[in-house]
Coordinates of C-alpha atoms and ligand atoms in Angstrom, one line a residue:
X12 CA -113.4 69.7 30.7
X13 CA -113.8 66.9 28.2
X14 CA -110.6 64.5 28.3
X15 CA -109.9 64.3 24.5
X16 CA -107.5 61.4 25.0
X17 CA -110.6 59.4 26.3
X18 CA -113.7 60.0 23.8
X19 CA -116.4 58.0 24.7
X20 CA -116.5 59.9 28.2
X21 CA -117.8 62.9 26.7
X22 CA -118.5 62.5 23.3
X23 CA -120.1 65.3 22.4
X24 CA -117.0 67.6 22.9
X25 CA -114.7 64.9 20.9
X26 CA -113.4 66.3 17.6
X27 CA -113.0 64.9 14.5
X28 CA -111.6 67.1 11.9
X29 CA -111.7 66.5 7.9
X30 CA -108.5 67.9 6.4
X31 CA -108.7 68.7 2.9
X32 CA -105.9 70.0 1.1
X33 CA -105.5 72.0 -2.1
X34 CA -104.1 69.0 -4.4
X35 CA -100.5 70.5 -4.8
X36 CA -97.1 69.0 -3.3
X37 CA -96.4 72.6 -1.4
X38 CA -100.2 72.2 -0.2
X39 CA -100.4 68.2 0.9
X40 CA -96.5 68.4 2.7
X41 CA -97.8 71.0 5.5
X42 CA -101.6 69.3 5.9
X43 CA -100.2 66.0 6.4
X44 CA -97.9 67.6 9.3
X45 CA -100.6 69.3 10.8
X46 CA -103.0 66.2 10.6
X47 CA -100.7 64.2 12.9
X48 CA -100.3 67.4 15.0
X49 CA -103.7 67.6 15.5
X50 CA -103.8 63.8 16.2
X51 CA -101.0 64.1 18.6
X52 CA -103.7 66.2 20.7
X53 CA -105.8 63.7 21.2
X54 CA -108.5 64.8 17.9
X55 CA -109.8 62.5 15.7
X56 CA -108.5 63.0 11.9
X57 CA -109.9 62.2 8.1
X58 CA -107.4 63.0 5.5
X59 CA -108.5 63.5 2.3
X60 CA -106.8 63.4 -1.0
X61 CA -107.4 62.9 -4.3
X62 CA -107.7 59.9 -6.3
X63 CA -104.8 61.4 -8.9
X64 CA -102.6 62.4 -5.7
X65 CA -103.3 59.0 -4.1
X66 CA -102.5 57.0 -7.1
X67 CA -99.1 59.4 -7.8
X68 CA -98.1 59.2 -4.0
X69 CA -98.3 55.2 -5.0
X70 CA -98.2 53.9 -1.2
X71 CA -101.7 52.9 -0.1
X72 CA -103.2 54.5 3.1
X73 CA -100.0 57.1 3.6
X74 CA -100.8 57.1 7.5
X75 CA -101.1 53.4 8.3
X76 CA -97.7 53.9 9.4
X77 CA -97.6 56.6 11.9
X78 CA -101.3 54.7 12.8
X79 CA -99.4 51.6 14.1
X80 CA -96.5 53.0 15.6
X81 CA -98.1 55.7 17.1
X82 CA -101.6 55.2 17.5
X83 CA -102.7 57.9 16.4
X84 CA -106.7 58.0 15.1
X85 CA -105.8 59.2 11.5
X86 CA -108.5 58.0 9.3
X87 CA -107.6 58.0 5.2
X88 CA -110.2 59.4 2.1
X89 CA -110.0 59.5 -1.1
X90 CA -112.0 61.5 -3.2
X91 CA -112.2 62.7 -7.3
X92 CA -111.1 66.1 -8.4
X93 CA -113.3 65.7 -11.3
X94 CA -110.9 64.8 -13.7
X95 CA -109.7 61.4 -14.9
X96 CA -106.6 59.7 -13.2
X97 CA -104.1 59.6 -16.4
X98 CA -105.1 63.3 -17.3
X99 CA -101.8 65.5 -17.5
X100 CA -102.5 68.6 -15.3
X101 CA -99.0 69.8 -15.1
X102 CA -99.6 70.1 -18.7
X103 CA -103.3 71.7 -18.7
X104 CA -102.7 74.3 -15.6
X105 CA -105.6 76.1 -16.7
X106 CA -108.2 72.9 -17.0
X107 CA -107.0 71.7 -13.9
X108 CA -107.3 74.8 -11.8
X109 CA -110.9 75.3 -13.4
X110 CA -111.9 71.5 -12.1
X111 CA -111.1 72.5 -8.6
X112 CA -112.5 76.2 -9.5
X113 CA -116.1 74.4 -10.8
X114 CA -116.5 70.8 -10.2
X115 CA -114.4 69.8 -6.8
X116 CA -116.7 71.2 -4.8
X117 CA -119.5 68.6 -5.8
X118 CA -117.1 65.4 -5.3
X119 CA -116.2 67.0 -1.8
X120 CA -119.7 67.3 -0.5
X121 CA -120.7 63.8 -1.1
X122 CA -117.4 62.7 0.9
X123 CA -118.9 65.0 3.2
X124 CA -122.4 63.3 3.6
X125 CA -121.1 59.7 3.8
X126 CA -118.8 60.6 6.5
X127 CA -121.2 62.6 8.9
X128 CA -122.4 59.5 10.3
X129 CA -119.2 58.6 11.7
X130 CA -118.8 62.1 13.9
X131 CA -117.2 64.8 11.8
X132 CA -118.0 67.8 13.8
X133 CA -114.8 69.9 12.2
X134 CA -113.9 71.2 8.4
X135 CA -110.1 72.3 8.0
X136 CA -109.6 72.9 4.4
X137 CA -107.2 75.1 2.3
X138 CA -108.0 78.6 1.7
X139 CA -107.3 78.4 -1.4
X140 CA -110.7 76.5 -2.1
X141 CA -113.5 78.5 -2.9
X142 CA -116.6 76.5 -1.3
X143 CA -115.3 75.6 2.5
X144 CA -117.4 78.2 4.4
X145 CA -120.7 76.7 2.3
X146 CA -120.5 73.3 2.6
X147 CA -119.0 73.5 6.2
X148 CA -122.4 75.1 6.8
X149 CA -124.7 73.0 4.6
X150 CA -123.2 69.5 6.9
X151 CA -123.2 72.0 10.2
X152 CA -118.9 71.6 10.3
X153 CA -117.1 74.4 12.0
X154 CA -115.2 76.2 9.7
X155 CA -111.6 76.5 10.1
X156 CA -109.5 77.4 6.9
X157 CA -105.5 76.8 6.9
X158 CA -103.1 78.7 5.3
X159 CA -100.0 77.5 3.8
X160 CA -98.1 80.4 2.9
X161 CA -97.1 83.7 4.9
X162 CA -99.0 86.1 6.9
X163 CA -98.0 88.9 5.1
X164 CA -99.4 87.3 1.4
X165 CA -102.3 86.3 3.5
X166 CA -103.4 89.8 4.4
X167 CA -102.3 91.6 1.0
X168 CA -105.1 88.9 -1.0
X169 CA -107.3 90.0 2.2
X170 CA -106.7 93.2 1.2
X171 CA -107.5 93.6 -2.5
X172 CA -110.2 96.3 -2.2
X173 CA -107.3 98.2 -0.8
X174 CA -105.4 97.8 -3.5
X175 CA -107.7 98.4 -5.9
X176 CA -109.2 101.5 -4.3
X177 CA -105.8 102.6 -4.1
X178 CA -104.9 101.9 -8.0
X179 CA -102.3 99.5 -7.3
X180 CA -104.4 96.2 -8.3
X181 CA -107.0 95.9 -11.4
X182 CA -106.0 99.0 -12.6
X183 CA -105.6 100.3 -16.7
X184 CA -102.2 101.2 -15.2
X185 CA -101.3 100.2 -11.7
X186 CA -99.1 103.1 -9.6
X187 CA -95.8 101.7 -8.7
X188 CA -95.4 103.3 -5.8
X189 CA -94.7 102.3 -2.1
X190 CA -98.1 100.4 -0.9
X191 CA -98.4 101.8 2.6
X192 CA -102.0 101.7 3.7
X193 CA -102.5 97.7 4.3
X194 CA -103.3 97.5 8.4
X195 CA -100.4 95.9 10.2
X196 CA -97.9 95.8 7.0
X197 CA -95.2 97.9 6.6
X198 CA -94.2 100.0 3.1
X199 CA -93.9 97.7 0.9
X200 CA -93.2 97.6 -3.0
X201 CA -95.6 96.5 -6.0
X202 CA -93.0 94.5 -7.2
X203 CA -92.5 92.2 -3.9
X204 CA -96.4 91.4 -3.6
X205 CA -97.0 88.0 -5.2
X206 CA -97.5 87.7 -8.8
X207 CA -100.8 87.6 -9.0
X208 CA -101.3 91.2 -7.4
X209 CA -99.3 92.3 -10.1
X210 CA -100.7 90.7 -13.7
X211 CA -102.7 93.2 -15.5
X212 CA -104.4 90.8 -16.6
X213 CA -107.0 89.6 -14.3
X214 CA -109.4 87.4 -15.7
X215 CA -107.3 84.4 -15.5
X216 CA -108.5 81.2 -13.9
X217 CA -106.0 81.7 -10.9
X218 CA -107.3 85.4 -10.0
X219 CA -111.0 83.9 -10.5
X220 CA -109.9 81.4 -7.7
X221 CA -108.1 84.1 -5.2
X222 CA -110.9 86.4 -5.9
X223 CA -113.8 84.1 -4.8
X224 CA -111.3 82.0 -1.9
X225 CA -110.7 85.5 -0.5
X226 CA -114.8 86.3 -0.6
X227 CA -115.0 82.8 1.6
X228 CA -112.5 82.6 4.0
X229 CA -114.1 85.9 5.4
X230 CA -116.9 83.7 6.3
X231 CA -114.6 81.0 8.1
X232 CA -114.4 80.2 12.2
X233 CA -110.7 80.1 12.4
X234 CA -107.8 80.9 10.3
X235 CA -104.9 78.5 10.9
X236 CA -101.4 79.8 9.2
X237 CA -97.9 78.2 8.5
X238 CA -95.7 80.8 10.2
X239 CA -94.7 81.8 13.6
X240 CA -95.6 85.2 15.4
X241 CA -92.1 86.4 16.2
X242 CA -91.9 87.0 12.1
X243 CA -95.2 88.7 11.2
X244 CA -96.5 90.0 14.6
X245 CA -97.8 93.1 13.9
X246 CA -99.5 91.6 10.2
X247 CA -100.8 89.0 12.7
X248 CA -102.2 91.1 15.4
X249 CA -103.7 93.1 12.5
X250 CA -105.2 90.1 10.8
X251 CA -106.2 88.9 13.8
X252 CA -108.7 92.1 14.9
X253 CA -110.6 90.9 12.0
X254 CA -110.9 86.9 11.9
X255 CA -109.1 84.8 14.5
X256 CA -105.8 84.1 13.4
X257 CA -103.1 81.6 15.0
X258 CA -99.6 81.4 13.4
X259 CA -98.9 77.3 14.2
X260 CA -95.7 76.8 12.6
X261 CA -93.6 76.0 11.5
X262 CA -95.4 72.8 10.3
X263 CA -92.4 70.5 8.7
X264 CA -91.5 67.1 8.4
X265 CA -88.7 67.2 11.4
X266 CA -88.6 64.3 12.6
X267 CA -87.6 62.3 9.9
X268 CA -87.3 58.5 11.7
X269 CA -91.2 58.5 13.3
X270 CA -92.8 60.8 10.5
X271 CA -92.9 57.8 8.1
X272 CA -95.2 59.2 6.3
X273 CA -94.9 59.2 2.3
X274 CA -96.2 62.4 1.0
X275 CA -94.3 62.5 -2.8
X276 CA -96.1 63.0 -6.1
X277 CA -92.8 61.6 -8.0
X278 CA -90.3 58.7 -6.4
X279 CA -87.5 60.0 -4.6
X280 CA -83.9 59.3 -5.2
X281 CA -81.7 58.5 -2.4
X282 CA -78.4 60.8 -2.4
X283 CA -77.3 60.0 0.8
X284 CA -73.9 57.9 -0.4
X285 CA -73.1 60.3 -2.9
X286 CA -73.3 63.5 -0.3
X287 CA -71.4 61.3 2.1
X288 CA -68.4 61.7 0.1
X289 CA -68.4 65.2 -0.2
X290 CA -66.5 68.1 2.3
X291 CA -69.1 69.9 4.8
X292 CA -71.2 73.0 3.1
X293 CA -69.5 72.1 -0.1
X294 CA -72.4 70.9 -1.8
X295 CA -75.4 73.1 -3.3
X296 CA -79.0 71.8 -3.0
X297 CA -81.0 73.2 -5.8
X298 CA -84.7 72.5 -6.6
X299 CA -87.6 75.1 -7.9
X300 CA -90.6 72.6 -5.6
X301 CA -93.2 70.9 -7.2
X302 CA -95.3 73.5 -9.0
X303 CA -93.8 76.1 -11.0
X304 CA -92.1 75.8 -14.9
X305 CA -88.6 77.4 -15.5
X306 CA -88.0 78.2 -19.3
X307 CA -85.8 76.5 -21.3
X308 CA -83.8 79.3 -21.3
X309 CA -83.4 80.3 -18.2
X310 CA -82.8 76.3 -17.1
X311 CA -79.9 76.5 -19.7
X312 CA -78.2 79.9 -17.9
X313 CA -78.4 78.4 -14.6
X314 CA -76.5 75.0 -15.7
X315 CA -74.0 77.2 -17.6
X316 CA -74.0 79.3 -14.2
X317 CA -73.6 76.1 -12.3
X318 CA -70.4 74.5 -14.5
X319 CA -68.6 78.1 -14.5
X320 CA -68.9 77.8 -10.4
X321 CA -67.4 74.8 -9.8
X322 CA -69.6 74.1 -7.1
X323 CA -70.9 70.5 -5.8
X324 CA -74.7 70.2 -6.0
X325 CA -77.4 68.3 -6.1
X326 CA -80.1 69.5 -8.7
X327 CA -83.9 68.6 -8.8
X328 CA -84.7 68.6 -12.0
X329 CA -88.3 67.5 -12.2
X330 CA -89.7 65.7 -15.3
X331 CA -92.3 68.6 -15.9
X332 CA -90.1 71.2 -15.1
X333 CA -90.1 73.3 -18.7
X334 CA -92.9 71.0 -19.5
X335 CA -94.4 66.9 -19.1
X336 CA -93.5 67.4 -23.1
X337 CA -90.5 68.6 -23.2
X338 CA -87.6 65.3 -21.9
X339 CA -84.2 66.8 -21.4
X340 CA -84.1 70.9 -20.6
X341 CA -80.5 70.6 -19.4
X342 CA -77.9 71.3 -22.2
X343 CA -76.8 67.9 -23.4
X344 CA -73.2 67.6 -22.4
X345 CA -74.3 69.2 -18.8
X346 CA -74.0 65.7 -17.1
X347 CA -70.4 64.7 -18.5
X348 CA -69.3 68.3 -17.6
X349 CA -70.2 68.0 -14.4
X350 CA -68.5 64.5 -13.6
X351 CA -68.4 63.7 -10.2
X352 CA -69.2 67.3 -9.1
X353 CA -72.9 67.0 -9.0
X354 CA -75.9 64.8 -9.5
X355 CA -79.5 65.4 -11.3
X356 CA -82.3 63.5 -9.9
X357 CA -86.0 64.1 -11.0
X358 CA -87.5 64.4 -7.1
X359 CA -86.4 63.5 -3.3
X360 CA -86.6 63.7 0.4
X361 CA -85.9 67.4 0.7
X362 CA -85.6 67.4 4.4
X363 CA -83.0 64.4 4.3
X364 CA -81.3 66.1 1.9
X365 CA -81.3 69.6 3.3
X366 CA -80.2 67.7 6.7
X367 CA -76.7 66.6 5.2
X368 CA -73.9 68.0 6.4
X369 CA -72.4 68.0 2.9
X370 CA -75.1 70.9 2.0
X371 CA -74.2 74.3 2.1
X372 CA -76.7 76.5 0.5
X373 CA -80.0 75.8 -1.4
X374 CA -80.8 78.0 -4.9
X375 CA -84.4 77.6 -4.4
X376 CA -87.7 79.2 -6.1
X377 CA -89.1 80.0 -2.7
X378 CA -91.9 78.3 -1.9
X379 CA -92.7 78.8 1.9
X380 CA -92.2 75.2 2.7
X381 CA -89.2 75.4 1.4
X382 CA -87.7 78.4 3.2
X383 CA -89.5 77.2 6.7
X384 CA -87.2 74.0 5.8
X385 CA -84.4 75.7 4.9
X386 CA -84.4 77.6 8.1
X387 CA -84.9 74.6 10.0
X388 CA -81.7 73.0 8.5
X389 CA -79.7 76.4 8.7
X390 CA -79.1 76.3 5.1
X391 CA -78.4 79.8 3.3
X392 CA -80.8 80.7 0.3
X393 CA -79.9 81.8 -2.8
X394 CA -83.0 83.2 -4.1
X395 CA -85.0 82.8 -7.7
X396 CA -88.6 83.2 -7.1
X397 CA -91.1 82.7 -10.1
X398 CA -94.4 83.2 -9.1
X399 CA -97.1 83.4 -6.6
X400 CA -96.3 84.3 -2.9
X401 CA -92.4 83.3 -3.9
X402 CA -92.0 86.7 -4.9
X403 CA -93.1 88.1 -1.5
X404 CA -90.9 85.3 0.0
X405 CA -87.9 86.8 -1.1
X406 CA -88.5 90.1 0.2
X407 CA -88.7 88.3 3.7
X408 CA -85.5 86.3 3.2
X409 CA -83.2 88.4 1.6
X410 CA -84.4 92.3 2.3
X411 CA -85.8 91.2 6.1
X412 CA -84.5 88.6 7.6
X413 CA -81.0 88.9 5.7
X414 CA -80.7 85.0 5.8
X415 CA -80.2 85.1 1.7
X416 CA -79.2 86.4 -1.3
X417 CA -80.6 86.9 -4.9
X418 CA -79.5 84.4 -7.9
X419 CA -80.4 87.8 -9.9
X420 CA -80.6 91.2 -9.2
X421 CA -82.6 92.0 -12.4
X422 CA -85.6 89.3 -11.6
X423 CA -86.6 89.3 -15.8
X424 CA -83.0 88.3 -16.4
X425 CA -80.7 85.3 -15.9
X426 CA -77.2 85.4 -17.1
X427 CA -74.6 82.8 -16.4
X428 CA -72.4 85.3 -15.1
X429 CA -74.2 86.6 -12.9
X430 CA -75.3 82.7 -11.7
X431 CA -71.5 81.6 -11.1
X432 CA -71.1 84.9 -9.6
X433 CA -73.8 84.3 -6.8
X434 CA -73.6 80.9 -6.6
X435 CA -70.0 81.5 -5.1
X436 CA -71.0 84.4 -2.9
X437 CA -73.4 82.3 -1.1
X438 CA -70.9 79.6 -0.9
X439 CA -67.7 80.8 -0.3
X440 CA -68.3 84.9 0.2
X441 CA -67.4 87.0 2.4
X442 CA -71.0 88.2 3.5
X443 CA -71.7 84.2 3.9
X444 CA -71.1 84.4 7.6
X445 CA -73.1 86.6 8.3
X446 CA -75.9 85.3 6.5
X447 CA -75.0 81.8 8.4
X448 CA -75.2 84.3 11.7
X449 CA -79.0 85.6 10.9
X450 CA -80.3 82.1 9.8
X451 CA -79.3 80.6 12.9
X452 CA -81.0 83.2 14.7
X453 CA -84.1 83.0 13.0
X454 CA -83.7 79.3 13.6
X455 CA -83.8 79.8 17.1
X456 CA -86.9 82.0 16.7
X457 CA -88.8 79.1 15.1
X458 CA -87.2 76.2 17.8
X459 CA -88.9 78.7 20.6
X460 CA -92.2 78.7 19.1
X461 CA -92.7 74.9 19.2
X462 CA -91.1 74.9 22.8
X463 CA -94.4 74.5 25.2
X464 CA -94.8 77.9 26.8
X465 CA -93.7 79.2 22.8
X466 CA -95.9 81.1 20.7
X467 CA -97.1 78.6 17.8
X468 CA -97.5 76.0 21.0
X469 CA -99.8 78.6 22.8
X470 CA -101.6 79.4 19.7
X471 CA -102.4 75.7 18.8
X472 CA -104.0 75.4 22.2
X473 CA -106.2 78.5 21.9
X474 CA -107.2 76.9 18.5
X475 CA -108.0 73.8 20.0
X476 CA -109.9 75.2 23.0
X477 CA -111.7 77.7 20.6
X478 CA -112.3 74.7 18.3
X479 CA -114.2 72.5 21.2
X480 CA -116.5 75.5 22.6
X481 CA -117.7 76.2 19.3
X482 CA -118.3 72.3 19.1
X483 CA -120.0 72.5 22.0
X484 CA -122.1 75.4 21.7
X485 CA -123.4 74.0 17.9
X486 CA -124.5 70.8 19.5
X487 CA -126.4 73.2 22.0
X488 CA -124.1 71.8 25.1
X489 CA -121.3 74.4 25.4
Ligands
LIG540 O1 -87.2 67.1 -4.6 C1 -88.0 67.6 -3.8 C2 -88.5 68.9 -3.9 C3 -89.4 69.3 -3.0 N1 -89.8 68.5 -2.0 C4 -90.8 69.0 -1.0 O2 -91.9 69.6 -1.7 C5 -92.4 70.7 -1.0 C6 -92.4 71.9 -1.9 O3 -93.0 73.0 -1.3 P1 -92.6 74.5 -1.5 O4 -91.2 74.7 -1.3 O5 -93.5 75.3 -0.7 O6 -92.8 74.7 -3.1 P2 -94.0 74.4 -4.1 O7 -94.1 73.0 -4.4 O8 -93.8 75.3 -5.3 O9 -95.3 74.9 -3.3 C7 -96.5 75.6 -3.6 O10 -97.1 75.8 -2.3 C8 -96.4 76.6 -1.4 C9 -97.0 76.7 -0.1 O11 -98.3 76.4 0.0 C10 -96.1 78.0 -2.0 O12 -95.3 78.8 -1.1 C11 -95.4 77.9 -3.3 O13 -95.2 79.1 -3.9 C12 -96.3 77.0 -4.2 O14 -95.7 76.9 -5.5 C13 -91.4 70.9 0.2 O15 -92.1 70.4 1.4 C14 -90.2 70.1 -0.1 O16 -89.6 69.5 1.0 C15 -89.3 67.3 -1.9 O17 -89.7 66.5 -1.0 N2 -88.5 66.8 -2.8

């Protein structure tokens, strides 16, 4: 058995990974937590990310950090995603997504060369990319693809040709009916498959993307996916008949003192003295993550919704959120209204935040990170998905694991109404204990899996072990 902690005795079985994450917030956060995971195990580590994410994160080499008081062997790389550093991508989705669509590929693969030399034996990339099964196999890398969202969105994009046999995907008119049929998922409604699945439209530069990611990751050694098997185990076992796939989560920043490690796009503002003037649970976190555009309108029914609650919060409003063109979405006496009651701030430490004792529910677009956060802190969610797998994500939270509640009943509609109205029944309702009841038992579901006989534990190890025989048996010395 090779002793990973000590290389040089059997370096042929040492790893060294390359983790390359899709450039997006939601995408870096969990990759950076698994890349000092992994290095935590003894496995050598390159982190790449882009020049445009390196310049925005603004701090240098974001692991020298946890590299001196740690010593872990997490090597840094930065490389082009084929667009200039000053270009606006929140503003040019489409361009952007078509660089990393067309042109990424060719920056990553001359990364790729210059680094062989120094004993890259191991490719974990985002599934999300369409080229990591090719070049893993043009440099001889073992293939391992991570996935950042949920089982269960996993295996509906793994499942498309279901979906479109069946009529409910890429057709004229897709049947609105129960989809029953995908292996290991339980009945589940068009409407609560992510977004994508749903757009008649399918030519767009995000379904070319899924379409040909989905193609590749067929082709992939190892799956590796930010969930735990106590909350998909029957989509996992499923998934897992046909590619080996390990739940590892949840992969969060816990541990807020050690993981010094700055992952933000935007600077974050401290809140801390403010929320330590407020009551316990009084205070609602709200933030839609780092991706998705609210309209105007909709922006300006939640802040009516949020003034008619008299609720404390904290609000993320992002400078792109409607738009990088458009500078103050909030309606302009919202501040003064507000008084000492809440506080807008363009971007933070979610986890510090979340952490507060002040906090006492989050109205969140539901982005997995996000809910795996939530969950950790034992916050309630109140629940305003927008696109992508955050429509899927509230199906889990609020119809499964009952450990939230919709902003909306009517998801095409936001009144301010109906905003005050949930707003308080999260915070101050009487269903809000037993939502507090659920979440800490899902809590404890996700504290087990990290304990060492638990399941994510288990399955990292499997991983790793899988990882080193195929290692071995490429270099011909299994
Ligand atoms: O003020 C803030 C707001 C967010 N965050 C962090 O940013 C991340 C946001 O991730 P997530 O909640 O998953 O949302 P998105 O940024 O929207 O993430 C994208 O990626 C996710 C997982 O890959 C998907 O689930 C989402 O739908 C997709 O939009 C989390 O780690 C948060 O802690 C901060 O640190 N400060």
């Amino acid at each position: 058995m090779a002793d990973v902690k000590n290389p040089n005795n059997h370096h042929h079985h040492h790893l060294h990974a390359l983790l390359i994450p899709y450039p997006f917030q939601g995408h870096v956060n969990p990759f950076v937590h698994l890349a000092i995971k992994l290095a935590s195990q003894g496995i050598t580590v390159t982190f790449v990310n882009t020049h445009y994410n390196h310049h925005q994160i603004n701090s240098g080499d974001i692991f020298a950090g946890v590299r001196s008081e740690s010593g872990l062997d997490i090597r840094y790389a930065t490389v082009s995603d084929g667009l200039p550093i000053g270009f606006d991508r929140s503003l040019n989705h489409d361009q952007y997504q078509s660089s990393l669509l067309h042109v990424f590929s060719a920056h990553v693969e001359e990364l790729v060369a210059s680094l062989v030399g120094e004993g890259v034996n191991v490719m974990i990339a985002d599934t999300f990319f369409v080229w990591p099964s090719v070049v893993a196999r043009k440099f001889g890398l073992v293939c391992v693809s991570f996935w950042t969202e949920a089982a269960l969105v996993f295996s509906l994009y793994y499942h498309m040709d279901l979906l479109r046999i069946h009529g409910h995907f890429g057709a004229q008119e897709t049947r609105g009916d129960l989809i029953d049929y995908i292996p290991g998922v339980e009945a589940i409604n068009p409407k609560d498959t992510a977004s994508y699945l749903q757009e008649t439209d399918i030519s767009s530069v995000v379904h070319q993307i899924i379409f040909k990611a989905f193609e590749d990751v067929k082709k992939v050694d190892f799956v590796l996916c930010n969930t735990i098997h106590q909350f998909e185990s029957k989509t996992i076992q499923a998934l897992n008949s046909k590619i080996p796939f390990y739940a590892i989560g949840p992969i969060i920043p816990f541990n807020l003192q050690t993981g010094s490690v700055t992952t933000s796009l935007w600077s974050e503002s401290d809140c801390t003295q403010w929320l330590n003037t407020k009551p316990a649970g009084s205070v609602l976190y709200i933030s839609f993550g780092s991706y998705a555009h609210v309209t105007k309108k909709d922006l300006v029914e939640i802040a009516h919704g949020i003034l008619k609650s008299k609720v404390n919060f904290v609000w993320v409003v992002r400078p792109d959120i409607v738009s990088s063109d458009e500078n103050n979405p909030l309606p302009e006496s919202f501040e003064s209204e507000a008084g000492d009651r809440g506080i807008v701030i363009p971007w933070c430490c979610q986890m510090t935040v979340l952490s507060h004792r002040s906090i006492g529910g989050f109205l969140t677009h539901c982005g997995w990170n996000s809910i795996l956060e939530s969950i950790w802190c034992e916050v309630p969610l109140l629940c305003f998905p927008l696109l992508t797998d955050q429509v899927t994500n509230r199906k889990l939270v609020v119809d499964d694991w009952e450990i939230g509640m919709n902003l909306c009943e009517d998801r095409g509609f936001v009144g301010r109404d109906e905003v005050r109205m949930s707003i308080d029944r999260l915070m101050c309702g009487n269903s809000r204990e037993e939502v507090k009841e659920s979440i800490g038992r899902v809590k404890m579901s996700l504290e087990g899996a990290l304990r060492c006989s638990g399941s994510s534990e288990r399955n990292l190890g499997l991983f790793i072990n899988g990882l080193r025989a195929k290692v071995g048996l490429s270099n011909g010395k299994a």
